[in-house]
Coordinates of C-alpha atoms and ligand atoms in Angstrom, one line a residue:
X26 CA -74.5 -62.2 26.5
X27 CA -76.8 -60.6 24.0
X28 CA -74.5 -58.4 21.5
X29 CA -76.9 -57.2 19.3
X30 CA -81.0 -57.5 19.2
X31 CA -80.8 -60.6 16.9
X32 CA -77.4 -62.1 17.4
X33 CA -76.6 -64.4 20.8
X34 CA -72.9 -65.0 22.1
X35 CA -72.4 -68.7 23.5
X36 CA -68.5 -69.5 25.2
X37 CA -67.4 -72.2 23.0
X38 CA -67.1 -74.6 25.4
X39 CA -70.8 -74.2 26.9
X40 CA -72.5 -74.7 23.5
X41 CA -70.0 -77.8 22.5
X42 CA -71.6 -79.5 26.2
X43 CA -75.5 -78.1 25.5
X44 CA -74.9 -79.7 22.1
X45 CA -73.6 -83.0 23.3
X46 CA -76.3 -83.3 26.2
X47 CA -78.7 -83.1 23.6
X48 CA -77.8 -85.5 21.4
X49 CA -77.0 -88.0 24.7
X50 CA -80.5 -87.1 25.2
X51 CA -81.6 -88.3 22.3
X52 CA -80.2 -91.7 22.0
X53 CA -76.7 -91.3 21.2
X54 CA -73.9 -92.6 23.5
X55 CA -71.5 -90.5 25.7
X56 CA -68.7 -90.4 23.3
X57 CA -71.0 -90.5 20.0
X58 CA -72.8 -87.0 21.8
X59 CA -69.5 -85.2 22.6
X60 CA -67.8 -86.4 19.1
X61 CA -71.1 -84.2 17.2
X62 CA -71.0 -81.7 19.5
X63 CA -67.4 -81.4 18.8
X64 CA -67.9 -81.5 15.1
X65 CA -70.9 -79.0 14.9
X66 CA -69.0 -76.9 16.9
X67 CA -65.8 -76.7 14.9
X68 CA -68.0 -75.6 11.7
X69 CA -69.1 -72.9 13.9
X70 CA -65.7 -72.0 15.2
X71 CA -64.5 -71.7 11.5
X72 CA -67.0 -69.2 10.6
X73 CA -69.6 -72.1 8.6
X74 CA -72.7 -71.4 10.7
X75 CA -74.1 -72.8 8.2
X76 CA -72.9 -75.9 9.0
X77 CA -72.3 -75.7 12.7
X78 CA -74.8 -75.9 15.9
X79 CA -77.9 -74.5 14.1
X80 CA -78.1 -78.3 12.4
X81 CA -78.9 -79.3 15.9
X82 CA -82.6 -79.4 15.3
X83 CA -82.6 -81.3 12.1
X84 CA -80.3 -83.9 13.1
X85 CA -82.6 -85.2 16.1
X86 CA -85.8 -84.5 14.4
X87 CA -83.7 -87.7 11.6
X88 CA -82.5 -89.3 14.7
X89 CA -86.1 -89.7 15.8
X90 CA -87.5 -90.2 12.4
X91 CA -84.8 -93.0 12.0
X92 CA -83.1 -91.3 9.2
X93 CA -79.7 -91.2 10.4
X94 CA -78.8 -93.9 13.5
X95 CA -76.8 -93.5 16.3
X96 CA -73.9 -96.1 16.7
X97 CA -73.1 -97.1 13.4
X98 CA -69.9 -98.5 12.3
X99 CA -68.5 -98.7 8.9
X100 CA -69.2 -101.6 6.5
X101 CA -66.3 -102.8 4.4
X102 CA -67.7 -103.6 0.9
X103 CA -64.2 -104.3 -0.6
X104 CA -60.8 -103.3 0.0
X105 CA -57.2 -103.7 -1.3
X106 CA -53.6 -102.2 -0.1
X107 CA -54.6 -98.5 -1.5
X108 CA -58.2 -98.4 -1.9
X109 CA -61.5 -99.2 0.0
X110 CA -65.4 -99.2 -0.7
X111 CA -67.1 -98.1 2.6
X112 CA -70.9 -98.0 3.7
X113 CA -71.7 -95.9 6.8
X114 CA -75.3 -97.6 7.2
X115 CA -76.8 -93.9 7.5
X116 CA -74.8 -93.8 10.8
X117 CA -73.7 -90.5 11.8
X118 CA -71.3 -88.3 9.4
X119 CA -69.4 -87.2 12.8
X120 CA -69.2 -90.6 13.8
X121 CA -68.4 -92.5 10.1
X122 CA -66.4 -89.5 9.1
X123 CA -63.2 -90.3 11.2
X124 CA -63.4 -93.8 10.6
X125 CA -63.5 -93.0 6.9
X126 CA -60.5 -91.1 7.3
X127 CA -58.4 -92.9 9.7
X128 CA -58.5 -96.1 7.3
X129 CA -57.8 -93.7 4.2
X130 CA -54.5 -92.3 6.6
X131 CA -53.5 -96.3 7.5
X132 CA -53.1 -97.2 4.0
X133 CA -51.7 -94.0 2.8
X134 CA -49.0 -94.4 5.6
X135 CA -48.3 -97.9 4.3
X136 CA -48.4 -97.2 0.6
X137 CA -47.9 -93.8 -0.6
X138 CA -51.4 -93.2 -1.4
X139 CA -55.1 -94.1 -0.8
X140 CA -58.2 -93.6 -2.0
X141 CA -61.3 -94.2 0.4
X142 CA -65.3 -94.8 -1.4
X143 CA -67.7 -93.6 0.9
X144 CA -71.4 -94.4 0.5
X145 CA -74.6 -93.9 2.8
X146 CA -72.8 -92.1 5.4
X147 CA -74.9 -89.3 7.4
X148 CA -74.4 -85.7 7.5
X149 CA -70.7 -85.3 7.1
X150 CA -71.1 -81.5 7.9
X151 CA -68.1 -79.5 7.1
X152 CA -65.6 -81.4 4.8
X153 CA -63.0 -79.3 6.2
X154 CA -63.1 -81.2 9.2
X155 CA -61.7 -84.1 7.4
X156 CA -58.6 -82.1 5.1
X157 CA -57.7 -81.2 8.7
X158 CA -57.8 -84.7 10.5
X159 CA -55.9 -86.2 7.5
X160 CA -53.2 -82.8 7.8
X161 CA -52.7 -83.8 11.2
X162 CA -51.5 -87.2 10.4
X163 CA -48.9 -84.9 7.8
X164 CA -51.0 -85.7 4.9
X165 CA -52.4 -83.5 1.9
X166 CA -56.0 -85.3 1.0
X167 CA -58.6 -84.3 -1.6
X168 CA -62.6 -84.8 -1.2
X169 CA -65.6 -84.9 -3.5
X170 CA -68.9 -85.0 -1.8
X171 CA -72.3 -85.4 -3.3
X172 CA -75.7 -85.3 -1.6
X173 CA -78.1 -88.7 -2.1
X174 CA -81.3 -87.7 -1.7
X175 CA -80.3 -84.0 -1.9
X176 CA -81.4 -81.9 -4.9
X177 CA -81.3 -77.6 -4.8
X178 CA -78.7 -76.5 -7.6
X179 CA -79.2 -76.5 -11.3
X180 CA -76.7 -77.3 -14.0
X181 CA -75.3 -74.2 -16.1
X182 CA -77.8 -73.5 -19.0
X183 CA -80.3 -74.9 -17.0
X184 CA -83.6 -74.3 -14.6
X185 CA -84.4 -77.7 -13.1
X186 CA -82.0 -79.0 -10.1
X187 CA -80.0 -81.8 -10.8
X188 CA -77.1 -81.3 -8.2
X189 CA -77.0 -80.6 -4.7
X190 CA -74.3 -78.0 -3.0
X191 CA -71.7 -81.0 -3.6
X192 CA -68.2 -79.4 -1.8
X193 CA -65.2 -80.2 -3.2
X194 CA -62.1 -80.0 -0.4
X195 CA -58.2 -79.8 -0.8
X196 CA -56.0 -79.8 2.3
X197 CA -52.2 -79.3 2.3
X198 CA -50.2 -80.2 5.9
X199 CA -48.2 -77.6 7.4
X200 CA -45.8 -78.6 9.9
X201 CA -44.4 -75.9 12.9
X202 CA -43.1 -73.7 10.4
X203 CA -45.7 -74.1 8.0
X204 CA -49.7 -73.0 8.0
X205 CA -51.7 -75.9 6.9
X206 CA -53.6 -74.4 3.7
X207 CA -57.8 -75.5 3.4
X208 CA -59.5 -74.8 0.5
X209 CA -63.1 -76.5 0.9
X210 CA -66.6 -74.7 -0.8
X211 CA -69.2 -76.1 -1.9
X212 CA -70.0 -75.8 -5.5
X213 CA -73.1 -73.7 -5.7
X214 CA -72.7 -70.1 -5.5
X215 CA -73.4 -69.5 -2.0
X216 CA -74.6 -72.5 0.5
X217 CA -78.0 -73.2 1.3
X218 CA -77.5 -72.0 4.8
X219 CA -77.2 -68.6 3.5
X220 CA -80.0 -68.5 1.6
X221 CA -81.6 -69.9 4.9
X222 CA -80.2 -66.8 6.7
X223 CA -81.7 -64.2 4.0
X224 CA -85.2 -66.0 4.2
X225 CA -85.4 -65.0 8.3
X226 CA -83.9 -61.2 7.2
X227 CA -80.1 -61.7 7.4
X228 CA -77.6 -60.8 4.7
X229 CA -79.0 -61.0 1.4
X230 CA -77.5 -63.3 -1.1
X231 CA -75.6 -61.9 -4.4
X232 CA -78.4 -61.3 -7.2
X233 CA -77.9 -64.6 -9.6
X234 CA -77.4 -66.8 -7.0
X235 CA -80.8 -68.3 -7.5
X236 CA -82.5 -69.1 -10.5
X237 CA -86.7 -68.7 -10.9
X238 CA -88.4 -71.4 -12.9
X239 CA -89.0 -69.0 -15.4
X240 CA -85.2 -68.9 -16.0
X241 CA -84.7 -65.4 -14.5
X242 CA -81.8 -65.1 -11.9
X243 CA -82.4 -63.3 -8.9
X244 CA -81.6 -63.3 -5.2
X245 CA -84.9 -63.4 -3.9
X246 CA -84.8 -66.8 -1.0
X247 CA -88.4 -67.9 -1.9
X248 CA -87.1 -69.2 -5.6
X249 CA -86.0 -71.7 -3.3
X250 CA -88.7 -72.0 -0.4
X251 CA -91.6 -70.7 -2.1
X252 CA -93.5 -67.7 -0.7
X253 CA -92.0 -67.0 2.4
X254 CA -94.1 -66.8 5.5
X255 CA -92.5 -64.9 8.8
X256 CA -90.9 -67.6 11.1
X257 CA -92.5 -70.3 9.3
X258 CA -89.8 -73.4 8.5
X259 CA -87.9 -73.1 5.5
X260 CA -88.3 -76.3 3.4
X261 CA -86.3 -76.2 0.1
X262 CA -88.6 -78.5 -1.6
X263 CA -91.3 -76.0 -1.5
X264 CA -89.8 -74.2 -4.4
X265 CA -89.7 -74.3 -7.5
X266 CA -86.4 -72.1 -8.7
X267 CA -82.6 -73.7 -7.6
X268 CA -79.6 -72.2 -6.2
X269 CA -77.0 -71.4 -9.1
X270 CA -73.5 -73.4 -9.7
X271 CA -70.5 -70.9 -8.9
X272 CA -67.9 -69.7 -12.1
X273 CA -70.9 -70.7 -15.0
X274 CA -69.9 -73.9 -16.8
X275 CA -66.9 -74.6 -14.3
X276 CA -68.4 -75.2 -11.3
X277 CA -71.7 -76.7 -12.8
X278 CA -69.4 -79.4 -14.6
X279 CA -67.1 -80.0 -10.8
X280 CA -70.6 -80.2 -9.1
X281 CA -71.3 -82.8 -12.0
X282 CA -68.1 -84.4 -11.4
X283 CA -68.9 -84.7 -7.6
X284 CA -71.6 -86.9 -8.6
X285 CA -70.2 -89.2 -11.0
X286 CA -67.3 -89.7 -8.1
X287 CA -69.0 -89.5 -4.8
X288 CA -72.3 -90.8 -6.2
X289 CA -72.1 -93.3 -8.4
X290 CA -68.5 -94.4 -8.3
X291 CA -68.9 -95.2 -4.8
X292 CA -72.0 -97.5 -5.6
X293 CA -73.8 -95.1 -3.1
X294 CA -76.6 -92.8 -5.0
X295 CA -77.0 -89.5 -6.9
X296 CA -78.8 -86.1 -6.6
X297 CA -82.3 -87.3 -7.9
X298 CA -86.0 -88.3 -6.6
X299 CA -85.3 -91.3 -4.3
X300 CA -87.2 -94.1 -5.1
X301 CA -88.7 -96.5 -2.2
X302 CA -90.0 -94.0 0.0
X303 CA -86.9 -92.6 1.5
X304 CA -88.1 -88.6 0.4
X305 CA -86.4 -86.8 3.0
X306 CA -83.7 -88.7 3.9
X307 CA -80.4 -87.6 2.7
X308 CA -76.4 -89.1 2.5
X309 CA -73.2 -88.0 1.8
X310 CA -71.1 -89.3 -0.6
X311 CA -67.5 -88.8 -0.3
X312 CA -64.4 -89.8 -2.6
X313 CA -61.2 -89.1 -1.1
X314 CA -57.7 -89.6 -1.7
X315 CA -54.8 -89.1 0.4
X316 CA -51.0 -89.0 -0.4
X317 CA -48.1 -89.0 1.8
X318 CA -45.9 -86.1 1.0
X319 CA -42.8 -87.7 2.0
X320 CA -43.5 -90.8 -0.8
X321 CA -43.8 -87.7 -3.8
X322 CA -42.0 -84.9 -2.6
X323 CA -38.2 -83.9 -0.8
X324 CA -37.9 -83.7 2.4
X325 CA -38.1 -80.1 2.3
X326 CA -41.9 -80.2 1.1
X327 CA -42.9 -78.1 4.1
X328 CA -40.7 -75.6 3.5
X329 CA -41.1 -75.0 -0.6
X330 CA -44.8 -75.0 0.0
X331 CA -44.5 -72.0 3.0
X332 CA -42.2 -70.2 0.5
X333 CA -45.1 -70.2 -2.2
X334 CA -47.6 -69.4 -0.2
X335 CA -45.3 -66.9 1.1
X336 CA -45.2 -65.6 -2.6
X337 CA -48.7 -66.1 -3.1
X338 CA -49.7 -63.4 -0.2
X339 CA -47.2 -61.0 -1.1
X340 CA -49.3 -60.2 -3.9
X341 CA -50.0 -56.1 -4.1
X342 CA -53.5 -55.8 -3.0
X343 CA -55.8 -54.5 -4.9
X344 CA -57.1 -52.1 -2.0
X345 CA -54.8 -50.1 0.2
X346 CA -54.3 -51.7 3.3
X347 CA -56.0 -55.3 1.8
X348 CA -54.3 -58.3 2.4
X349 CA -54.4 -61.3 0.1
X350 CA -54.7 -64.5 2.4
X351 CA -54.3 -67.8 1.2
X352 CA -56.9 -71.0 1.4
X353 CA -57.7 -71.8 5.2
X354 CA -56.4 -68.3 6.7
X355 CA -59.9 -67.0 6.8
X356 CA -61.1 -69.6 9.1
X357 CA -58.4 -70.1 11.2
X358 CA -58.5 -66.4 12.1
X359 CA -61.9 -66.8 12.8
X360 CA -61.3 -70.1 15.3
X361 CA -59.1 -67.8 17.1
X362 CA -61.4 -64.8 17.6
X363 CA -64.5 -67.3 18.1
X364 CA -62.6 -69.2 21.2
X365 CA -61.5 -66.0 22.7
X366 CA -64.4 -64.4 22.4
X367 CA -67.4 -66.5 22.2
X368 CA -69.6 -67.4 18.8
X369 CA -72.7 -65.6 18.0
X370 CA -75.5 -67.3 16.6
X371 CA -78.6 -65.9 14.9
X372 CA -81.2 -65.4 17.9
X373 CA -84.2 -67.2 16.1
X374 CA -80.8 -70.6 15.6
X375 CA -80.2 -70.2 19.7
X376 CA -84.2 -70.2 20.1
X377 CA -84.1 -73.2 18.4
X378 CA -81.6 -75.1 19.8
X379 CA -82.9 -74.3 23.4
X380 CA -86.6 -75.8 22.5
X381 CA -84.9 -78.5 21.3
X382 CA -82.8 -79.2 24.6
X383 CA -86.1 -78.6 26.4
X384 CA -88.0 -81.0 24.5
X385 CA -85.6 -83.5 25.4
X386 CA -85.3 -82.8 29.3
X387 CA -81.9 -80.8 28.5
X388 CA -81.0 -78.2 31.1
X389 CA -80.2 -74.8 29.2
X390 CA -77.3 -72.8 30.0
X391 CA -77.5 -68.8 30.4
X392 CA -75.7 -67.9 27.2
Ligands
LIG14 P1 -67.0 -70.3 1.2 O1 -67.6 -69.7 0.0 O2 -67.0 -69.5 2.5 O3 -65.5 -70.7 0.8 C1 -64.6 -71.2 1.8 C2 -63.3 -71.4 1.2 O4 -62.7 -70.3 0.6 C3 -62.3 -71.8 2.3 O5 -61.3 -72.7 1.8 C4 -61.6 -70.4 2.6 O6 -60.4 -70.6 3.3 C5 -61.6 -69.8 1.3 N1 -61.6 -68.4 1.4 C6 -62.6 -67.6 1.8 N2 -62.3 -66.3 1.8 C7 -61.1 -66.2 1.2 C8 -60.2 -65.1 0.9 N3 -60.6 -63.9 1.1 N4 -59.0 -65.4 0.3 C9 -58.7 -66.7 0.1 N5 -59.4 -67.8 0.4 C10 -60.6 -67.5 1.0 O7 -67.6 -71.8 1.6 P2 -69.0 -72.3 1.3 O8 -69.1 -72.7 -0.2 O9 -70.0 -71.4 1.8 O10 -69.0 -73.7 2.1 C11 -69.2 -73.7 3.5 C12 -69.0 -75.1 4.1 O11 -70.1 -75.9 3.7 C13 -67.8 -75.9 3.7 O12 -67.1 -76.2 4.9 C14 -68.3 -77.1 3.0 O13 -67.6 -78.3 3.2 C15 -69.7 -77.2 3.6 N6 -70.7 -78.0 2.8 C16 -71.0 -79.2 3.2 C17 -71.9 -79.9 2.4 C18 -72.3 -81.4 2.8 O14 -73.1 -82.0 2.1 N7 -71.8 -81.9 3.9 C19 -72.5 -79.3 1.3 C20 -72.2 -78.1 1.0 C21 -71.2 -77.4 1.7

């Protein structure tokens, strides 16, 4: 159903089976499909569109250009009791993500803590995904990503890009009682994605969010895409400005830090000019750690973290009838309303999506 001129509503469960069709489609196996349809859907059912279905086109457009492969498993380049080196030989993120993850929870299980190198993997999408999987198994887990191959942000005090939108991602378990708590952003004032949605006529980004190469800040889209042409593709390497790191020094240095720990301590590769001909072809880097609460903490960890977050919310607000929520609450609200009610995509992302299906022989559903 079409809610507004621009904005298409898809059931949940319809666009997570068009999105899994497609990538069966286009090479993938059965469960490979449904696992990135599941993925890409969960983004959207958080409220990270930018990181949800409307990547659809991009990831087969790689799949067919051979920059990410379907069926990968994970190389082990070394491993001890609490640590591991991984490569995900460009395989899917969806796919190499869990892996990832699940050895990070085996050893943490066994000893305490982990921490899990991850190199070369595709896409991982939204890192929250992974806080949550490791939550699941009880555990509270901390990610660094960097983007090989990847270059749109520029360090504080300067114009050139040197970083990509690196996220950095904390998750807490909650148990019955308990909410889990999510914090997970990436490091650059506002994502990519929403630069992407400003560029077609959506919300405009905060002024200083970009940087022009003359060192002016501004929040016009075509610092990053050059001039902007109606409905043409956005391609951030057509610019010549760079998105700006959040909080000034801070988040330039943690976006710095995400490379040093997701780049090159995992022996994968940094934001940077690729050299051998790979332009175009990008990786996550991920450094995570994971630590089993009941090896650090009391057994009443569950219920001293609900009582601070408890504290935390009951914060005044600074606007009558605000609400302070705490890391996580935002998009779990959201997952509720989007499962009850549908998500909406962006007409021209839905369009998209749909010629991609079509180009592949993929039935499209009425929305
Ligand atoms: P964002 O700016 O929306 O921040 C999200 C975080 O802030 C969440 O933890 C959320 O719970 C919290 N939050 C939001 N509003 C809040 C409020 N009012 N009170 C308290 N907490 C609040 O996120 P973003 O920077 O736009 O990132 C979007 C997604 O993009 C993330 O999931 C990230 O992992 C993903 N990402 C992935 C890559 C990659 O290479 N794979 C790169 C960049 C970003």
């Amino acid at each position: 159903m079409a809610d507004a001129e621009s904005t298409v509503t898809v059931a949940a469960a319809t666009l997570q089976t068009l999105i899994a069709d497609i990538f069966a489609a286009a090479g993938c196996g059965r469960e490979e499909a449904e696992r990135i349809g599941r993925y890409l859907l969960s983004a959207n059912l958080a409220g990270h569109d930018s990181h949800g279905v409307i990547r659809t086109p991009r990831y087969v457009q790689w799949l067919q250009e051979g920059k990410v492969r379907a069926g990968q498993a994970l190389t082990v380049v070394n491993d001890g009791p609490v640590h591991a080196t991984l490569d995900g030989n460009w395989g899917f993120g969806q796919t190499i993500g869990p892996l990832a993850v699940d050895l990070g929870i085996a050893k943490a299980r066994e000893a305490g803590v982990s921490v899990i190198a991850l190199r070369h993997s595709g896409h991982l999408g939204r890192i929250g995904d992974w806080a949550e999987r490791a939550a699941e198994a009880g555990l509270a887990s901390i990610h660094f990503v960097n983007v090989e191959g990847g270059e749109l942000v520029a360090p504080f005090g300067g114009v050139d890009r040197r970083f990509s939108t690196n996220p950095v991602c904390i998750g807490i378990p909650g148990d019955d009682a308990a909410p889990m708590l999510l914090l997970d952003f990436a490091t650059s004032l506002v994502a990519e994605g929403k630069v992407l949605v400003a560029s077609n006529g959506g919300k405009p980004v905060p002024q200083g969010a970009l940087v022009r190469p003359d060192g002016r800040f501004t929040d016009d889209p075509a610092a990053l895409y050059g001039p902007l042409v109606p409905s043409a593709p956005r391609d951030p390497a057509m610019g010549e400005g760079a998105l700006v790191a959040f909080g000034l020094h801070k988040g330039s240095g943690l976006a710095f830090m995400c490379e040093m720990l997701a780049g090159v301590l995992t022996g994968g590769g940094t934001s940077g000019p690729i050299p051998g001909g790979k332009r175009g072809r990008i990786s996550n880097g991920m450094m995570s750690i994971y630590l089993d609460p009941a090896k650090f903490s009391g057994a009443d960890f569950h219920a001293r973290a609900r009582a601070y977050a408890d504290y935390v919310k009951a914060s005044r607000p600074v606007t009558p009838g605000g609400e302070v929520l705490v890391p996580g609450e935002p998009e779990a609200r959201m997952r509720a309303a989007r499962l009850a009610h549908g998500v909406p995509l962006q007409a021209q992302t839905w369009t998209a999506i749909c010629a991609t299906a079509r180009s592949l022989g993929v039935a499209v559903p009425a929305p």
